[in-house]
Structure formats: C-alpha cells, structure tokens
mmCIF file of C-alpha atoms in Angstrom:
data_model
loop_
_atom_site.group_PDB
_atom_site.id
_atom_site.type_symbol
_atom_site.label_atom_id
_atom_site.label_comp_id
_atom_site.label_asym_id
_atom_site.label_seq_id
_atom_site.Cartn_x
_atom_site.Cartn_y
_atom_site.Cartn_z
ATOM 1 C CA LYS A 1 38.959 163.837 145.886
ATOM 2 C CA PRO A 2 38.192 166.330 148.177
ATOM 3 C CA SER A 3 34.820 166.059 149.535
ATOM 4 C CA VAL A 4 34.027 169.827 148.747
ATOM 5 C CA ASP A 5 34.689 171.840 146.390
ATOM 6 C CA VAL A 6 35.606 175.912 145.615
ATOM 7 C CA PHE A 7 32.047 176.939 144.824
ATOM 8 C CA ASP A 8 30.891 175.232 148.149
ATOM 9 C CA LEU A 9 33.414 176.616 150.430
ATOM 10 C CA GLU A 10 32.981 179.798 149.008
ATOM 11 C CA ASP A 11 28.857 179.898 149.719
ATOM 12 C CA ASN A 12 30.165 178.621 153.323
ATOM 13 C CA ILE A 13 32.592 181.224 154.291
ATOM 14 C CA ALA A 14 29.940 183.753 153.075
ATOM 15 C CA ILE A 15 27.179 182.228 155.185
ATOM 16 C CA TYR A 16 29.780 181.979 157.838
ATOM 17 C CA MET A 17 30.485 185.545 158.176
ATOM 18 C CA GLU A 18 26.833 186.699 157.955
ATOM 19 C CA GLU A 19 25.625 183.863 160.865
ATOM 20 C CA GLU A 20 28.892 184.692 163.157
ATOM 21 C CA PHE A 21 29.437 188.532 162.242
ATOM 22 C CA SER A 22 26.378 189.634 160.606
ATOM 23 C CA VAL A 23 28.347 190.647 157.725
ATOM 24 C CA VAL A 24 27.193 190.401 154.599
ATOM 25 C CA VAL A 25 30.446 190.472 151.752
ATOM 26 C CA GLU A 26 29.900 192.202 148.810
ATOM 27 C CA ASP A 27 32.747 192.536 147.231
ATOM 28 C CA ASP A 28 33.612 188.689 146.109
ATOM 29 C CA SER A 29 36.445 188.563 148.768
ATOM 30 C CA GLU A 30 34.831 185.076 149.706
ATOM 31 C CA LYS A 31 36.181 184.058 146.578
ATOM 32 C CA LEU A 32 39.489 184.730 147.128
ATOM 33 C CA ILE A 33 39.670 183.491 150.298
ATOM 34 C CA ALA A 34 38.161 180.186 149.130
ATOM 35 C CA GLN A 35 40.541 180.015 146.759
ATOM 36 C CA ALA A 36 43.460 180.284 148.975
ATOM 37 C CA ILE A 37 41.861 177.428 151.391
ATOM 38 C CA PHE A 38 41.595 175.272 148.387
ATOM 39 C CA SER A 39 44.938 175.525 146.931
ATOM 40 C CA LEU A 40 46.816 175.560 150.251
ATOM 41 C CA TYR A 41 44.430 172.234 151.372
ATOM 42 C CA GLU A 42 45.503 170.654 147.520
ATOM 43 C CA ASN A 43 48.691 172.107 147.748
ATOM 44 C CA CYS A 44 49.704 170.456 151.645
ATOM 45 C CA GLY A 45 47.617 167.475 150.614
ATOM 46 C CA ASN A 46 50.096 166.716 147.880
ATOM 47 C CA GLY A 47 52.809 167.190 150.051
ATOM 48 C CA ASP A 48 54.077 170.535 148.703
ATOM 49 C CA PHE A 49 53.912 173.072 151.636
ATOM 50 C CA THR A 50 55.981 175.947 149.757
ATOM 51 C CA LEU A 51 52.700 178.015 149.403
ATOM 52 C CA SER A 52 51.933 177.512 153.133
ATOM 53 C CA ARG A 53 55.282 178.663 154.108
ATOM 54 C CA GLN A 54 55.035 181.652 151.777
ATOM 55 C CA PHE A 55 51.498 182.749 153.337
ATOM 56 C CA ILE A 56 53.430 182.452 156.503
ATOM 57 C CA GLU A 57 56.185 184.965 155.485
ATOM 58 C CA ASN A 58 53.687 187.309 153.940
ATOM 59 C CA VAL A 59 52.163 187.810 157.393
ATOM 60 C CA THR A 60 54.800 187.629 159.629
ATOM 61 C CA LYS A 61 56.341 190.953 157.430
ATOM 62 C CA ALA A 62 53.281 192.196 157.194
ATOM 63 C CA ALA A 63 53.146 192.298 161.068
ATOM 64 C CA GLN A 64 56.266 193.171 161.875
ATOM 65 C CA GLU A 65 56.186 196.225 159.014
ATOM 66 C CA LYS A 66 52.648 197.132 160.916
ATOM 67 C CA LYS A 67 54.327 197.034 164.324
ATOM 68 C CA GLY A 68 56.359 200.050 163.864
ATOM 69 C CA LYS A 69 53.892 202.154 161.568
ATOM 70 C CA ALA A 70 50.882 203.532 164.649
ATOM 71 C CA VAL A 71 49.499 206.707 162.978
ATOM 72 C CA VAL A 72 46.443 208.878 163.923
ATOM 73 C CA GLN A 73 44.958 211.243 162.197
ATOM 74 C CA THR A 74 42.491 213.888 163.280
ATOM 75 C CA GLU A 75 40.783 216.207 161.136
ATOM 76 C CA GLY A 76 39.161 219.398 162.529
ATOM 77 C CA GLU A 77 38.861 219.652 166.491
ATOM 78 C CA LEU A 78 38.566 217.599 168.856
ATOM 79 C CA ASP A 79 36.122 217.474 171.626
ATOM 80 C CA GLU A 80 37.321 217.561 175.204
ATOM 81 C CA ASP A 81 35.366 214.702 175.992
ATOM 82 C CA SER A 82 36.440 213.099 172.903
ATOM 83 C CA ASP A 83 37.337 208.898 172.953
ATOM 84 C CA ASP A 84 39.140 209.883 169.971
ATOM 85 C CA GLU A 85 41.814 211.312 171.516
ATOM 86 C CA GLU A 86 43.241 208.103 173.146
ATOM 87 C CA MET A 87 45.538 205.736 170.637
ATOM 88 C CA ASP A 88 45.162 202.177 170.915
ATOM 89 C CA THR A 89 48.468 200.584 170.508
ATOM 90 C CA SER A 90 47.320 196.994 170.692
ATOM 91 C CA THR A 91 46.755 196.264 167.259
ATOM 92 C CA SER A 92 50.323 196.277 166.313
ATOM 93 C CA ASP A 93 50.830 193.402 169.185
ATOM 94 C CA ASN A 94 47.670 191.791 167.991
ATOM 95 C CA ALA A 95 49.099 191.548 164.476
ATOM 96 C CA ALA A 96 52.191 190.319 166.014
ATOM 97 C CA GLN A 97 50.952 187.565 168.311
ATOM 98 C CA SER A 98 48.121 186.460 165.271
ATOM 99 C CA ALA A 99 51.600 185.973 163.280
ATOM 100 C CA ASN A 100 53.578 183.954 165.872
ATOM 101 C CA VAL A 101 50.190 182.174 166.252
ATOM 102 C CA ALA A 102 50.060 181.470 162.538
ATOM 103 C CA GLN A 103 53.522 180.302 162.328
ATOM 104 C CA GLU A 104 53.293 177.731 165.540
ATOM 105 C CA TYR A 105 50.324 176.339 163.560
ATOM 106 C CA ALA A 106 52.124 175.999 160.495
ATOM 107 C CA GLY A 107 54.659 174.198 162.371
ATOM 108 C CA ASP A 108 52.389 171.622 163.385
ATOM 109 C CA PHE A 109 51.648 168.674 161.237
ATOM 110 C CA LEU A 110 48.379 168.969 159.158
ATOM 111 C CA PHE A 111 47.136 165.089 159.116
ATOM 112 C CA GLY A 112 48.311 164.311 162.248
ATOM 113 C CA ALA A 113 52.184 163.306 163.724
ATOM 114 C CA PRO A 114 53.457 160.668 161.876
ATOM 115 C CA ALA A 115 53.794 157.275 163.764
ATOM 116 C CA GLY A 116 56.339 157.269 166.192
ATOM 117 C CA GLN A 117 56.434 161.116 167.225
ATOM 118 C CA GLU A 118 53.766 162.638 170.211
ATOM 119 C CA LYS A 119 51.535 165.016 168.860
ATOM 120 C CA LYS A 120 51.139 168.255 170.600
ATOM 121 C CA VAL A 121 48.256 168.321 173.463
ATOM 122 C CA SER A 122 45.890 171.366 173.078
ATOM 123 C CA SER A 123 44.813 173.259 176.362
ATOM 124 C CA GLY A 124 41.389 173.917 175.375
ATOM 125 C CA PRO A 125 38.127 172.426 173.080
ATOM 126 C CA PRO A 126 39.348 172.117 169.546
ATOM 127 C CA PRO A 127 37.707 174.899 167.387
ATOM 128 C CA ARG A 128 34.496 175.584 166.343
ATOM 129 C CA GLN A 129 34.103 174.297 161.889
ATOM 130 C CA LEU A 130 33.208 176.311 159.001
ATOM 131 C CA GLY A 131 29.354 175.165 158.844
ATOM 132 C CA GLU A 132 29.419 173.657 161.984
ATOM 133 C CA ALA A 133 26.402 174.911 164.518
ATOM 134 C CA ALA A 134 27.404 177.008 167.282
ATOM 135 C CA PRO A 135 27.558 174.863 170.657
ATOM 136 C CA ASP A 136 23.991 175.267 173.108
ATOM 137 C CA ALA A 137 24.390 177.368 176.019
ATOM 138 C CA PRO A 138 23.710 174.990 179.223
ATOM 139 C CA GLN A 139 19.923 174.698 180.433
ATOM 140 C CA PRO A 140 19.339 176.020 183.812
ATOM 141 C CA GLU A 141 18.015 173.587 186.130
ATOM 142 C CA VAL A 142 14.198 173.466 187.166
ATOM 143 C CA ASP A 143 13.013 172.543 190.686
ATOM 144 C CA ASP A 144 9.843 170.774 191.111
ATOM 145 C CA ASP A 145 7.386 174.165 191.429
ATOM 146 C CA GLY A 146 9.032 175.281 187.662
ATOM 147 C CA PHE A 147 11.807 178.011 188.584
ATOM 148 C CA ALA A 148 15.365 178.510 188.096
ATOM 149 C CA PRO A 149 17.907 179.130 190.864
ATOM 150 C CA VAL A 150 19.585 182.247 190.124
ATOM 151 C CA SER A 151 23.169 182.518 191.447
ATOM 152 C CA THR A 152 23.873 185.681 193.071
ATOM 153 C CA LYS A 153 27.240 187.435 192.580
ATOM 154 C CA LYS A 154 29.303 187.708 195.909
ATOM 155 C CA GLY A 155 31.072 191.048 196.427
ATOM 156 C CA ARG A 156 27.959 193.023 195.674
ATOM 157 C CA ARG A 157 27.188 196.036 197.467
#
C-alpha cells in the first residue's frame, strides 16, 4: 500500500507550486495532476506500463504539432522600441527537447535495473523531490574579526 494517497499528493502539489513558483492554483488542476501521477504510480507498480507509454506518445505528438505552428498575433500598432516585434522560436525547440527527455526518462527502469544489468549513471545530483526542503546556500567563511571575505570578479573595467 502506498504511503501517500491522492489527497495528500494534491496538497503537496498545491504547496509546491505556491512555494516554488509563487502560484496559487485555483482551477483544481492539482487534483487532475495528482490523479494522473497516482494512477501512473499504481499501474507501473503493478507492471502495467500502457498508461505511461500513452502519456509519452501524447507529449511527443503535442511537441511535434506545436513545432510547426509558430504564430504571432498583434493587435493595433506596435511602438518602434517594443520588444513584441521579436518572435521567440525557442518554445517549439523546448517542447521537442522536453518530449525527448520524457521519452528517455520513461525508457529507464522505474524501481532500479534488474539484477545483472547496469544502471545509467546520472551526470548531476538527484532532482529535489516534492515536499523536500530546498538545499541551503553555503555559508560564507567568517574570519577572526567577524568579516566575510568578498571575492573579486576578474575582468572588471
């Protein structure tokens, strides 16, 4: 039996969104996300990966459809110094990249590699889990007089 139920997961998602992104979720989307995550967890725990594969297919399709559709709409006249004139095309690239990351992640073993197979080595620290406190910033070293040394930036003019 899982240690977290859907309702706890909803609460954790709402709290995480507010703490990390300063966003208050008012459209009950945290309930939909929690239900999706929980059903994925239960299905994958029982060895049924069809729902997770379906999620990956949907994300891949959405990224491919979005890639070709860069639309800029303007209403009225733009000022000469307006930044709206510059179109950002990186969103379609980001969607395709996130789809590739999701597909790579879904290809990994959920609960570790079976005996005899090596696990892929991650190049960075593990991601922070939901509800886990943010890592503390390193404290500056204080000398005997109570002063912290200030590092100088090289290349200043």
